[in-house]
PDB file of C-alpha atoms in Angstrom:
ATOM      1  CA  UNK A   1       0.223  -0.035  -0.006  1.00 51.00           C
ATOM      2  CA  UNK A   2       2.743   2.339   0.903  1.00 55.00           C
ATOM      3  CA  UNK A   3       4.530   2.204  -2.413  1.00 84.00           C
ATOM      4  CA  UNK A   4       0.813   3.018  -4.138  1.00 88.00           C
ATOM      5  CA  UNK A   5       0.625   6.313  -2.428  1.00 90.00           C
ATOM      6  CA  UNK A   6       4.620   7.152  -3.331  1.00 91.00           C
ATOM      7  CA  UNK A   7       3.837   6.251  -6.495  1.00 94.00           C
ATOM      8  CA  UNK A   8       0.651   8.703  -6.670  1.00 95.00           C
ATOM      9  CA  UNK A   9       2.133  11.440  -4.714  1.00 96.00           C
ATOM     10  CA  UNK A  10       5.308  11.233  -7.053  1.00 96.00           C
ATOM     11  CA  UNK A  11       2.681  11.471 -10.300  1.00 97.00           C
ATOM     12  CA  UNK A  12       0.903  14.006  -9.074  1.00 97.00           C
ATOM     13  CA  UNK A  13       3.854  16.175  -8.272  1.00 98.00           C
ATOM     14  CA  UNK A  14       5.592  15.685 -11.937  1.00 98.00           C
ATOM     15  CA  UNK A  15       2.307  17.129 -13.502  1.00 98.00           C
ATOM     16  CA  UNK A  16       0.938  20.121 -10.773  1.00 98.00           C
ATOM     17  CA  UNK A  17       5.128  20.885 -11.321  1.00 98.00           C
ATOM     18  CA  UNK A  18       5.186  20.571 -14.949  1.00 98.00           C
ATOM     19  CA  UNK A  19       2.247  22.873 -15.719  1.00 97.00           C
ATOM     20  CA  UNK A  20       3.005  25.524 -12.921  1.00 97.00           C
ATOM     21  CA  UNK A  21       6.152  25.881 -15.144  1.00 98.00           C
ATOM     22  CA  UNK A  22       4.961  24.936 -19.200  1.00 96.00           C
ATOM     23  CA  UNK A  23       1.759  26.698 -19.108  1.00 94.00           C
ATOM     24  CA  UNK A  24       3.074  30.329 -18.094  1.00 94.00           C
ATOM     25  CA  UNK A  25       5.943  29.575 -20.294  1.00 96.00           C
ATOM     26  CA  UNK A  26       3.528  28.878 -23.215  1.00 94.00           C
ATOM     27  CA  UNK A  27       2.090  32.197 -22.707  1.00 91.00           C
ATOM     28  CA  UNK A  28       5.203  33.745 -23.118  1.00 91.00           C
ATOM     29  CA  UNK A  29       6.601  32.009 -25.781  1.00 92.00           C
ATOM     30  CA  UNK A  30       3.132  31.513 -28.124  1.00 88.00           C
ATOM     31  CA  UNK A  31       1.252  34.620 -27.482  1.00 84.00           C
ATOM     32  CA  UNK A  32       1.493  38.233 -28.423  1.00 77.00           C
ATOM     33  CA  UNK A  33       1.787  41.477 -25.857  1.00 71.00           C
ATOM     34  CA  UNK A  34      -1.969  41.959 -26.491  1.00 68.00           C
ATOM     35  CA  UNK A  35      -2.579  38.676 -25.810  1.00 68.00           C
ATOM     36  CA  UNK A  36      -1.148  37.869 -23.334  1.00 68.00           C
ATOM     37  CA  UNK A  37      -2.092  41.090 -21.044  1.00 61.00           C
ATOM     38  CA  UNK A  38      -5.993  40.584 -21.855  1.00 49.00           C
ATOM     39  CA  UNK A  39      -5.963  37.213 -21.477  1.00 52.00           C
ATOM     40  CA  UNK A  40      -8.438  36.594 -23.373  1.00 55.00           C
ATOM     41  CA  UNK A  41      -6.980  34.109 -25.133  1.00 59.00           C
ATOM     42  CA  UNK A  42      -6.158  31.938 -22.075  1.00 69.00           C
ATOM     43  CA  UNK A  43      -7.902  32.739 -18.753  1.00 72.00           C
ATOM     44  CA  UNK A  44      -5.464  30.185 -15.916  1.00 76.00           C
ATOM     45  CA  UNK A  45      -5.141  32.896 -13.505  1.00 77.00           C
ATOM     46  CA  UNK A  46      -6.706  30.579 -10.550  1.00 86.00           C
ATOM     47  CA  UNK A  47      -5.088  27.763 -12.480  1.00 90.00           C
ATOM     48  CA  UNK A  48      -1.923  29.257 -12.235  1.00 92.00           C
ATOM     49  CA  UNK A  49      -2.513  29.521  -8.681  1.00 93.00           C
ATOM     50  CA  UNK A  50      -4.004  26.535  -8.044  1.00 95.00           C
ATOM     51  CA  UNK A  51      -1.577  24.294  -8.836  1.00 96.00           C
ATOM     52  CA  UNK A  52       0.811  26.405  -6.668  1.00 97.00           C
ATOM     53  CA  UNK A  53      -0.598  25.661  -3.574  1.00 97.00           C
ATOM     54  CA  UNK A  54      -1.286  22.103  -4.953  1.00 97.00           C
ATOM     55  CA  UNK A  55       2.412  21.808  -5.882  1.00 97.00           C
ATOM     56  CA  UNK A  56       3.185  22.795  -2.102  1.00 98.00           C
ATOM     57  CA  UNK A  57       0.258  20.800  -0.288  1.00 97.00           C
ATOM     58  CA  UNK A  58       1.652  17.591  -2.289  1.00 97.00           C
ATOM     59  CA  UNK A  59       5.486  18.504  -1.427  1.00 97.00           C
ATOM     60  CA  UNK A  60       4.417  18.637   2.483  1.00 96.00           C
ATOM     61  CA  UNK A  61       3.039  15.025   1.831  1.00 95.00           C
ATOM     62  CA  UNK A  62       5.638  13.986  -0.163  1.00 94.00           C
ATOM     63  CA  UNK A  63       8.098  14.607   2.810  1.00 93.00           C
ATOM     64  CA  UNK A  64       5.696  12.550   4.773  1.00 92.00           C
ATOM     65  CA  UNK A  65       5.725   9.555   2.824  1.00 91.00           C
ATOM     66  CA  UNK A  66       9.603   9.772   2.815  1.00 89.00           C
ATOM     67  CA  UNK A  67       9.818  10.065   6.124  1.00 88.00           C
ATOM     68  CA  UNK A  68       7.522   7.082   6.920  1.00 86.00           C
ATOM     69  CA  UNK A  69       9.725   5.009   4.684  1.00 84.00           C
ATOM     70  CA  UNK A  70      12.903   5.933   5.813  1.00 82.00           C
ATOM     71  CA  UNK A  71      12.154   5.573   9.789  1.00 80.00           C
ATOM     72  CA  UNK A  72      10.169   2.218   9.027  1.00 76.00           C
ATOM     73  CA  UNK A  73       7.305   3.074  11.101  1.00 79.00           C
ATOM     74  CA  UNK A  74       3.739   1.709  10.009  1.00 76.00           C
ATOM     75  CA  UNK A  75       1.700   4.916  10.658  1.00 81.00           C
ATOM     76  CA  UNK A  76       2.222   8.512   9.525  1.00 79.00           C
ATOM     77  CA  UNK A  77       0.656   8.980  13.622  1.00 80.00           C
ATOM     78  CA  UNK A  78       3.928   7.466  14.728  1.00 76.00           C
ATOM     79  CA  UNK A  79       6.054  10.096  13.052  1.00 78.00           C
ATOM     80  CA  UNK A  80       8.637  11.711  15.257  1.00 79.00           C
ATOM     81  CA  UNK A  81       9.826  15.323  14.750  1.00 84.00           C
ATOM     82  CA  UNK A  82      13.605  13.881  15.023  1.00 86.00           C
ATOM     83  CA  UNK A  83      13.236  12.451  11.599  1.00 85.00           C
ATOM     84  CA  UNK A  84      11.718  15.627   9.610  1.00 87.00           C
ATOM     85  CA  UNK A  85      14.960  17.305  11.248  1.00 88.00           C
ATOM     86  CA  UNK A  86      16.953  14.615  10.374  1.00 89.00           C
ATOM     87  CA  UNK A  87      16.350  14.767   6.442  1.00 90.00           C
ATOM     88  CA  UNK A  88      15.702  18.234   6.177  1.00 91.00           C
ATOM     89  CA  UNK A  89      18.810  19.148   7.283  1.00 90.00           C
ATOM     90  CA  UNK A  90      20.953  16.262   6.624  1.00 88.00           C
ATOM     91  CA  UNK A  91      20.096  14.820   3.518  1.00 90.00           C
ATOM     92  CA  UNK A  92      20.298  16.827  -0.398  1.00 90.00           C
ATOM     93  CA  UNK A  93      16.322  15.659  -0.939  1.00 92.00           C
ATOM     94  CA  UNK A  94      15.673  17.330   2.136  1.00 92.00           C
ATOM     95  CA  UNK A  95      18.054  20.642   1.153  1.00 94.00           C
ATOM     96  CA  UNK A  96      16.147  20.537  -2.722  1.00 95.00           C
ATOM     97  CA  UNK A  97      12.768  19.780  -1.122  1.00 96.00           C
ATOM     98  CA  UNK A  98      13.049  23.258   0.799  1.00 96.00           C
ATOM     99  CA  UNK A  99      14.464  24.763  -2.155  1.00 97.00           C
ATOM    100  CA  UNK A 100      11.136  23.467  -3.694  1.00 98.00           C
ATOM    101  CA  UNK A 101       8.728  25.198  -0.991  1.00 98.00           C
ATOM    102  CA  UNK A 102      10.010  28.269  -1.481  1.00 98.00           C
ATOM    103  CA  UNK A 103      10.499  28.419  -5.160  1.00 98.00           C
ATOM    104  CA  UNK A 104       5.804  27.135  -4.634  1.00 98.00           C
ATOM    105  CA  UNK A 105       5.955  30.448  -2.510  1.00 98.00           C
ATOM    106  CA  UNK A 106       7.557  32.601  -4.586  1.00 98.00           C
ATOM    107  CA  UNK A 107       5.352  31.020  -7.279  1.00 97.00           C
ATOM    108  CA  UNK A 108       2.274  31.310  -5.377  1.00 97.00           C
ATOM    109  CA  UNK A 109       3.182  35.194  -4.576  1.00 96.00           C
ATOM    110  CA  UNK A 110       3.603  36.063  -8.444  1.00 95.00           C
ATOM    111  CA  UNK A 111       0.522  33.867  -9.484  1.00 93.00           C
ATOM    112  CA  UNK A 112      -2.100  36.390  -7.492  1.00 92.00           C
ATOM    113  CA  UNK A 113      -0.045  39.505  -8.899  1.00 91.00           C
ATOM    114  CA  UNK A 114      -0.705  38.508 -12.595  1.00 87.00           C
ATOM    115  CA  UNK A 115      -3.214  40.514 -12.949  1.00 83.00           C
ATOM    116  CA  UNK A 116      -1.200  43.557 -11.907  1.00 85.00           C
ATOM    117  CA  UNK A 117       1.463  43.051 -14.076  1.00 87.00           C
ATOM    118  CA  UNK A 118       0.964  39.919 -15.833  1.00 84.00           C
ATOM    119  CA  UNK A 119       3.911  40.030 -18.528  1.00 87.00           C
ATOM    120  CA  UNK A 120       6.674  38.969 -15.316  1.00 91.00           C
ATOM    121  CA  UNK A 121       4.472  37.697 -13.325  1.00 91.00           C
ATOM    122  CA  UNK A 122       3.815  34.905 -16.077  1.00 92.00           C
ATOM    123  CA  UNK A 123       7.867  35.211 -16.239  1.00 94.00           C
ATOM    124  CA  UNK A 124       8.586  34.419 -12.576  1.00 96.00           C
ATOM    125  CA  UNK A 125       6.156  32.242 -11.979  1.00 96.00           C
ATOM    126  CA  UNK A 126       7.852  30.658 -14.940  1.00 97.00           C
ATOM    127  CA  UNK A 127      10.860  30.357 -13.636  1.00 98.00           C
ATOM    128  CA  UNK A 128       9.833  29.248 -10.144  1.00 98.00           C
ATOM    129  CA  UNK A 129       8.093  27.038 -11.851  1.00 98.00           C
ATOM    130  CA  UNK A 130      10.516  25.600 -13.494  1.00 98.00           C
ATOM    131  CA  UNK A 131      13.073  26.133  -9.971  1.00 98.00           C
ATOM    132  CA  UNK A 132      10.155  23.487  -7.813  1.00 98.00           C
ATOM    133  CA  UNK A 133      10.391  20.777 -11.077  1.00 98.00           C
ATOM    134  CA  UNK A 134      13.776  20.713 -11.069  1.00 97.00           C
ATOM    135  CA  UNK A 135      14.288  20.194  -7.835  1.00 97.00           C
ATOM    136  CA  UNK A 136      12.439  16.485  -8.487  1.00 96.00           C
ATOM    137  CA  UNK A 137      15.978  15.019  -9.902  1.00 94.00           C
ATOM    138  CA  UNK A 138      16.856  14.751  -6.215  1.00 92.00           C
ATOM    139  CA  UNK A 139      14.302  12.555  -5.724  1.00 88.00           C
ATOM    140  CA  UNK A 140      15.765   9.884  -9.009  1.00 83.00           C
ATOM    141  CA  UNK A 141      17.816   7.642  -9.536  1.00 83.00           C
ATOM    142  CA  UNK A 142      20.476  10.599  -9.609  1.00 78.00           C
ATOM    143  CA  UNK A 143      20.241  10.581  -6.729  1.00 77.00           C
ATOM    144  CA  UNK A 144      22.294   7.322  -5.860  1.00 80.00           C
ATOM    145  CA  UNK A 145      25.910   8.005  -8.473  1.00 78.00           C
ATOM    146  CA  UNK A 146      28.546   9.631  -7.052  1.00 83.00           C
ATOM    147  CA  UNK A 147      31.140  12.328  -8.296  1.00 84.00           C
ATOM    148  CA  UNK A 148      31.180  13.400 -12.196  1.00 88.00           C
ATOM    149  CA  UNK A 149      28.300  10.951 -12.947  1.00 91.00           C
ATOM    150  CA  UNK A 150      26.086  11.818 -10.346  1.00 90.00           C
ATOM    151  CA  UNK A 151      26.080  15.883 -11.951  1.00 90.00           C
ATOM    152  CA  UNK A 152      25.656  14.727 -15.259  1.00 93.00           C
ATOM    153  CA  UNK A 153      22.644  12.433 -14.207  1.00 93.00           C
ATOM    154  CA  UNK A 154      21.333  15.352 -12.552  1.00 92.00           C
ATOM    155  CA  UNK A 155      21.944  17.591 -15.325  1.00 94.00           C
ATOM    156  CA  UNK A 156      20.305  15.149 -17.991  1.00 95.00           C
ATOM    157  CA  UNK A 157      16.934  14.473 -15.193  1.00 95.00           C
ATOM    158  CA  UNK A 158      16.479  18.197 -15.426  1.00 97.00           C
ATOM    159  CA  UNK A 159      16.700  19.075 -18.981  1.00 97.00           C
ATOM    160  CA  UNK A 160      14.213  15.723 -19.170  1.00 97.00           C
ATOM    161  CA  UNK A 161      11.802  17.247 -16.587  1.00 97.00           C
ATOM    162  CA  UNK A 162      11.933  20.569 -18.343  1.00 98.00           C
ATOM    163  CA  UNK A 163      11.471  19.137 -21.701  1.00 98.00           C
ATOM    164  CA  UNK A 164       8.155  17.187 -20.200  1.00 97.00           C
ATOM    165  CA  UNK A 165       6.638  20.235 -18.546  1.00 98.00           C
ATOM    166  CA  UNK A 166       7.439  22.470 -21.992  1.00 98.00           C
ATOM    167  CA  UNK A 167       5.133  19.764 -23.681  1.00 97.00           C
ATOM    168  CA  UNK A 168       3.073  18.560 -21.096  1.00 97.00           C
ATOM    169  CA  UNK A 169       1.927  22.778 -20.531  1.00 96.00           C
ATOM    170  CA  UNK A 170       1.681  23.442 -24.337  1.00 96.00           C
ATOM    171  CA  UNK A 171      -0.794  20.234 -24.656  1.00 96.00           C
ATOM    172  CA  UNK A 172      -2.999  21.845 -21.744  1.00 94.00           C
ATOM    173  CA  UNK A 173      -2.753  25.323 -23.482  1.00 92.00           C
ATOM    174  CA  UNK A 174      -4.276  23.741 -26.554  1.00 92.00           C
ATOM    175  CA  UNK A 175      -6.607  21.764 -24.499  1.00 90.00           C
ATOM    176  CA  UNK A 176      -7.842  25.544 -23.105  1.00 87.00           C
ATOM    177  CA  UNK A 177      -7.778  27.308 -26.505  1.00 86.00           C
ATOM    178  CA  UNK A 178      -9.854  24.107 -27.677  1.00 85.00           C
ATOM    179  CA  UNK A 179     -12.324  24.362 -25.126  1.00 80.00           C
ATOM    180  CA  UNK A 180     -16.074  24.080 -25.735  1.00 70.00           C
ATOM    181  CA  UNK A 181     -17.493  27.622 -26.262  1.00 64.00           C
ATOM    182  CA  UNK A 182     -14.030  29.337 -26.653  1.00 60.00           C
ATOM    183  CA  UNK A 183     -14.557  29.012 -30.809  1.00 57.00           C
ATOM    184  CA  UNK A 184     -16.958  31.371 -31.666  1.00 53.00           C
ATOM    185  CA  UNK A 185     -14.799  34.238 -32.037  1.00 62.00           C
ATOM    186  CA  UNK A 186     -12.994  34.194 -36.070  1.00 68.00           C
ATOM    187  CA  UNK A 187     -10.081  36.308 -33.936  1.00 72.00           C
ATOM    188  CA  UNK A 188     -10.453  33.390 -31.611  1.00 75.00           C
ATOM    189  CA  UNK A 189      -9.466  30.649 -34.379  1.00 80.00           C
ATOM    190  CA  UNK A 190      -6.790  32.946 -36.242  1.00 81.00           C
ATOM    191  CA  UNK A 191      -4.779  32.774 -32.967  1.00 83.00           C
ATOM    192  CA  UNK A 192      -5.761  28.838 -32.256  1.00 84.00           C
ATOM    193  CA  UNK A 193      -3.946  28.312 -36.317  1.00 85.00           C
ATOM    194  CA  UNK A 194      -1.265  30.643 -35.478  1.00 89.00           C
ATOM    195  CA  UNK A 195      -0.190  28.965 -32.376  1.00 90.00           C
ATOM    196  CA  UNK A 196      -0.655  25.283 -33.308  1.00 90.00           C
ATOM    197  CA  UNK A 197       2.009  26.764 -36.757  1.00 88.00           C
ATOM    198  CA  UNK A 198       4.048  28.071 -34.563  1.00 88.00           C
ATOM    199  CA  UNK A 199       4.324  25.226 -32.090  1.00 91.00           C
ATOM    200  CA  UNK A 200       6.604  23.206 -34.542  1.00 88.00           C
ATOM    201  CA  UNK A 201      10.175  24.494 -33.990  1.00 90.00           C
ATOM    202  CA  UNK A 202       9.322  24.555 -30.202  1.00 94.00           C
ATOM    203  CA  UNK A 203       8.448  21.038 -30.486  1.00 93.00           C
ATOM    204  CA  UNK A 204      10.871  19.920 -32.324  1.00 94.00           C
ATOM    205  CA  UNK A 205      13.191  21.431 -29.827  1.00 96.00           C
ATOM    206  CA  UNK A 206      11.689  19.520 -27.049  1.00 97.00           C
ATOM    207  CA  UNK A 207      11.267  16.360 -28.655  1.00 96.00           C
ATOM    208  CA  UNK A 208      14.956  16.329 -29.655  1.00 96.00           C
ATOM    209  CA  UNK A 209      15.364  17.566 -25.723  1.00 97.00           C
ATOM    210  CA  UNK A 210      13.577  14.477 -24.262  1.00 97.00           C
ATOM    211  CA  UNK A 211      15.254  12.112 -27.084  1.00 96.00           C
ATOM    212  CA  UNK A 212      18.824  12.677 -25.847  1.00 97.00           C
ATOM    213  CA  UNK A 213      18.374  12.918 -21.816  1.00 96.00           C
ATOM    214  CA  UNK A 214      16.459   9.613 -21.787  1.00 94.00           C
ATOM    215  CA  UNK A 215      18.796   8.033 -23.784  1.00 94.00           C
ATOM    216  CA  UNK A 216      21.490   9.411 -21.430  1.00 94.00           C
ATOM    217  CA  UNK A 217      19.359   8.601 -18.728  1.00 92.00           C
ATOM    218  CA  UNK A 218      19.121   4.877 -19.702  1.00 91.00           C
ATOM    219  CA  UNK A 219      22.807   4.419 -20.672  1.00 89.00           C
ATOM    220  CA  UNK A 220      23.384   5.916 -16.373  1.00 89.00           C
ATOM    221  CA  UNK A 221      20.741   3.488 -14.966  1.00 86.00           C
ATOM    222  CA  UNK A 222      20.775   0.629 -17.056  1.00 85.00           C
ATOM    223  CA  UNK A 223      23.840   0.943 -19.416  1.00 79.00           C
ATOM    224  CA  UNK A 224      24.285  -0.175 -22.541  1.00 80.00           C
ATOM    225  CA  UNK A 225      22.527  -3.052 -22.834  1.00 78.00           C
ATOM    226  CA  UNK A 226      18.975  -4.609 -23.492  1.00 80.00           C
ATOM    227  CA  UNK A 227      19.031  -6.989 -21.586  1.00 78.00           C
ATOM    228  CA  UNK A 228      16.218  -7.699 -18.915  1.00 72.00           C
ATOM    229  CA  UNK A 229      13.986  -5.139 -21.158  1.00 79.00           C
ATOM    230  CA  UNK A 230      11.415  -7.828 -21.942  1.00 83.00           C
ATOM    231  CA  UNK A 231      11.102 -10.148 -18.944  1.00 81.00           C
ATOM    232  CA  UNK A 232      11.680  -7.618 -15.935  1.00 86.00           C
ATOM    233  CA  UNK A 233       8.962  -5.419 -14.837  1.00 90.00           C
ATOM    234  CA  UNK A 234      11.392  -2.087 -14.925  1.00 89.00           C
ATOM    235  CA  UNK A 235      12.414  -3.125 -18.432  1.00 89.00           C
ATOM    236  CA  UNK A 236       8.198  -3.759 -19.125  1.00 92.00           C
ATOM    237  CA  UNK A 237       7.051  -0.325 -17.958  1.00 94.00           C
ATOM    238  CA  UNK A 238      10.129   1.175 -19.703  1.00 94.00           C
ATOM    239  CA  UNK A 239       8.958  -0.147 -23.485  1.00 95.00           C
ATOM    240  CA  UNK A 240       4.946   0.658 -22.250  1.00 96.00           C
ATOM    241  CA  UNK A 241       6.707   4.411 -21.857  1.00 96.00           C
ATOM    242  CA  UNK A 242       9.001   4.599 -24.846  1.00 96.00           C
ATOM    243  CA  UNK A 243       5.566   2.820 -26.852  1.00 97.00           C
ATOM    244  CA  UNK A 244       3.592   5.779 -25.615  1.00 97.00           C
ATOM    245  CA  UNK A 245       5.967   8.443 -26.407  1.00 97.00           C
ATOM    246  CA  UNK A 246       6.337   6.979 -30.327  1.00 96.00           C
ATOM    247  CA  UNK A 247       2.588   7.315 -30.163  1.00 96.00           C
ATOM    248  CA  UNK A 248       2.475  11.201 -28.677  1.00 96.00           C
ATOM    249  CA  UNK A 249       4.817  11.941 -31.476  1.00 96.00           C
ATOM    250  CA  UNK A 250       2.338   9.946 -34.493  1.00 96.00           C
ATOM    251  CA  UNK A 251      -0.640  12.479 -32.944  1.00 94.00           C
ATOM    252  CA  UNK A 252       2.017  15.114 -33.164  1.00 93.00           C
ATOM    253  CA  UNK A 253       2.887  15.260 -36.640  1.00 93.00           C
ATOM    254  CA  UNK A 254      -0.370  14.528 -37.407  1.00 92.00           C
ATOM    255  CA  UNK A 255      -1.199  17.841 -35.548  1.00 89.00           C
ATOM    256  CA  UNK A 256       1.105  19.114 -37.209  1.00 89.00           C
ATOM    257  CA  UNK A 257       1.189  18.267 -41.377  1.00 89.00           C
ATOM    258  CA  UNK A 258      -2.439  17.530 -41.586  1.00 90.00           C
ATOM    259  CA  UNK A 259      -5.012  18.864 -38.390  1.00 86.00           C
ATOM    260  CA  UNK A 260      -2.755  22.107 -38.593  1.00 86.00           C
ATOM    261  CA  UNK A 261      -3.112  22.707 -42.171  1.00 86.00           C
ATOM    262  CA  UNK A 262      -6.925  21.567 -42.311  1.00 84.00           C
ATOM    263  CA  UNK A 263      -8.129  24.172 -39.292  1.00 84.00           C
ATOM    264  CA  UNK A 264      -6.026  27.058 -41.661  1.00 81.00           C
ATOM    265  CA  UNK A 265      -7.633  25.819 -45.055  1.00 83.00           C
ATOM    266  CA  UNK A 266     -11.446  25.689 -43.307  1.00 79.00           C
ATOM    267  CA  UNK A 267     -10.875  28.829 -41.591  1.00 77.00           C
ATOM    268  CA  UNK A 268     -10.516  30.675 -44.783  1.00 73.00           C
ATOM    269  CA  UNK A 269     -13.969  29.118 -45.976  1.00 67.00           C
ATOM    270  CA  UNK A 270     -15.862  29.324 -42.881  1.00 66.00           C
ATOM    271  CA  UNK A 271     -16.090  25.927 -41.889  1.00 70.00           C
ATOM    272  CA  UNK A 272     -13.580  25.068 -39.490  1.00 72.00           C
ATOM    273  CA  UNK A 273     -15.936  22.438 -37.091  1.00 80.00           C
ATOM    274  CA  UNK A 274     -14.602  19.323 -38.351  1.00 83.00           C
ATOM    275  CA  UNK A 275     -10.940  20.329 -38.293  1.00 81.00           C
ATOM    276  CA  UNK A 276     -12.057  21.482 -34.576  1.00 86.00           C
ATOM    277  CA  UNK A 277     -13.118  18.089 -33.834  1.00 88.00           C
ATOM    278  CA  UNK A 278      -9.976  16.733 -35.170  1.00 89.00           C
ATOM    279  CA  UNK A 279      -7.814  18.730 -33.493  1.00 90.00           C
ATOM    280  CA  UNK A 280      -9.280  17.477 -29.773  1.00 90.00           C
ATOM    281  CA  UNK A 281      -9.762  14.350 -30.532  1.00 93.00           C
ATOM    282  CA  UNK A 282      -6.243  14.492 -31.344  1.00 94.00           C
ATOM    283  CA  UNK A 283      -5.476  16.484 -28.181  1.00 94.00           C
ATOM    284  CA  UNK A 284      -7.203  13.923 -26.097  1.00 94.00           C
ATOM    285  CA  UNK A 285      -5.377  11.089 -27.233  1.00 96.00           C
ATOM    286  CA  UNK A 286      -2.184  13.168 -26.932  1.00 96.00           C
ATOM    287  CA  UNK A 287      -2.987  13.807 -23.626  1.00 96.00           C
ATOM    288  CA  UNK A 288      -4.012  10.825 -22.108  1.00 97.00           C
ATOM    289  CA  UNK A 289      -0.566   9.252 -23.756  1.00 97.00           C
ATOM    290  CA  UNK A 290       1.236  12.069 -21.504  1.00 97.00           C
ATOM    291  CA  UNK A 291      -0.734  10.939 -18.338  1.00 97.00           C
ATOM    292  CA  UNK A 292      -0.009   7.427 -18.804  1.00 98.00           C
ATOM    293  CA  UNK A 293       3.947   8.374 -19.529  1.00 98.00           C
ATOM    294  CA  UNK A 294       3.380  10.253 -16.053  1.00 97.00           C
ATOM    295  CA  UNK A 295       1.903   7.647 -14.112  1.00 97.00           C
ATOM    296  CA  UNK A 296       5.032   4.980 -15.599  1.00 96.00           C
ATOM    297  CA  UNK A 297       7.602   7.331 -14.698  1.00 96.00           C
ATOM    298  CA  UNK A 298       6.637   7.766 -11.296  1.00 95.00           C
ATOM    299  CA  UNK A 299       6.429   4.213 -10.645  1.00 94.00           C
ATOM    300  CA  UNK A 300       9.733   3.670 -12.596  1.00 93.00           C
ATOM    301  CA  UNK A 301      11.745   6.186  -9.653  1.00 89.00           C
ATOM    302  CA  UNK A 302      10.174   3.759  -6.940  1.00 88.00           C
ATOM    303  CA  UNK A 303      11.910   0.467  -8.721  1.00 88.00           C
ATOM    304  CA  UNK A 304      15.536  -0.292  -8.831  1.00 78.00           C
ATOM    305  CA  UNK A 305      16.488  -1.504 -12.434  1.00 75.00           C
ATOM    306  CA  UNK A 306      19.660  -3.486 -10.848  1.00 60.00           C
ATOM    307  CA  UNK A 307      17.968  -5.567  -8.394  1.00 51.00           C
ATOM    308  CA  UNK A 308      15.015  -5.985 -11.018  1.00 52.00           C
ATOM    309  CA  UNK A 309      16.616  -7.092 -14.029  1.00 52.00           C
ATOM    310  CA  UNK A 310      18.743  -9.508 -12.408  1.00 49.00           C
ATOM    311  CA  UNK A 311      16.761 -10.909 -10.909  1.00 50.00           C
ATOM    312  CA  UNK A 312      15.044 -11.952 -14.244  1.00 51.00           C
TER     313      UNK A 312
END
């Protein structure tokens, strides 16, 4: 039961912090000045505030789960103060936890001031969200490495997390742009078409980043071998993650080369409903695949690949 609680908390933290970083980032690079300032394209002020608050709550819960695991007690009520003091003051994961809490508090303050200083606060929320997201690397397999290998692993993990956060944030933003009731005005349709076409370069950078860091992480965690991939639980989960990633690439390619041009043509003829429906269906499939990947990543982070593969 404890493992599943840990996995659930890890999953929720991944999703929450990626949205906190990725949504405002999308607004900064995809929208133009007036669109960002007006807040009519993406009304996510309350959503960003909510993710910051939820991130703090989830981080507190994650500390409880970690303390329970490290102390060996059977119930959360059995935890004593000195356990938390030891983790926070005596471990790297505790130090990065403090950084995460501080970053989330600052992100929350910036989110509360979005209406007063939209552009600056979007940048601050995204920055603090990136810092909070990066701290999750210390809860991964890189924490078991030492020396130069440790810092290479952390660097790769952080770039992997940031790339995934940018992609998930973009998917969430497209979901908001495609929400029912928002596609009435022609200006909104032109905005949707423009940001879809404009995401091509950003999307390519994200995919390349995830691919390179994914290969690096595999080499650092498992090593230059494919043994045990099919027979071990770790390998099977990793293959499932790769299959879902490939599905996301196929869907993203369909959006870029077929559905986005279809939307652009349909807008010119004032008959965009079919294109919007197809885009919405493809987007929801991509979001579903992303959610499943986050679940698998949360599970993979609790497993020891060396032990898993050695047992097979």
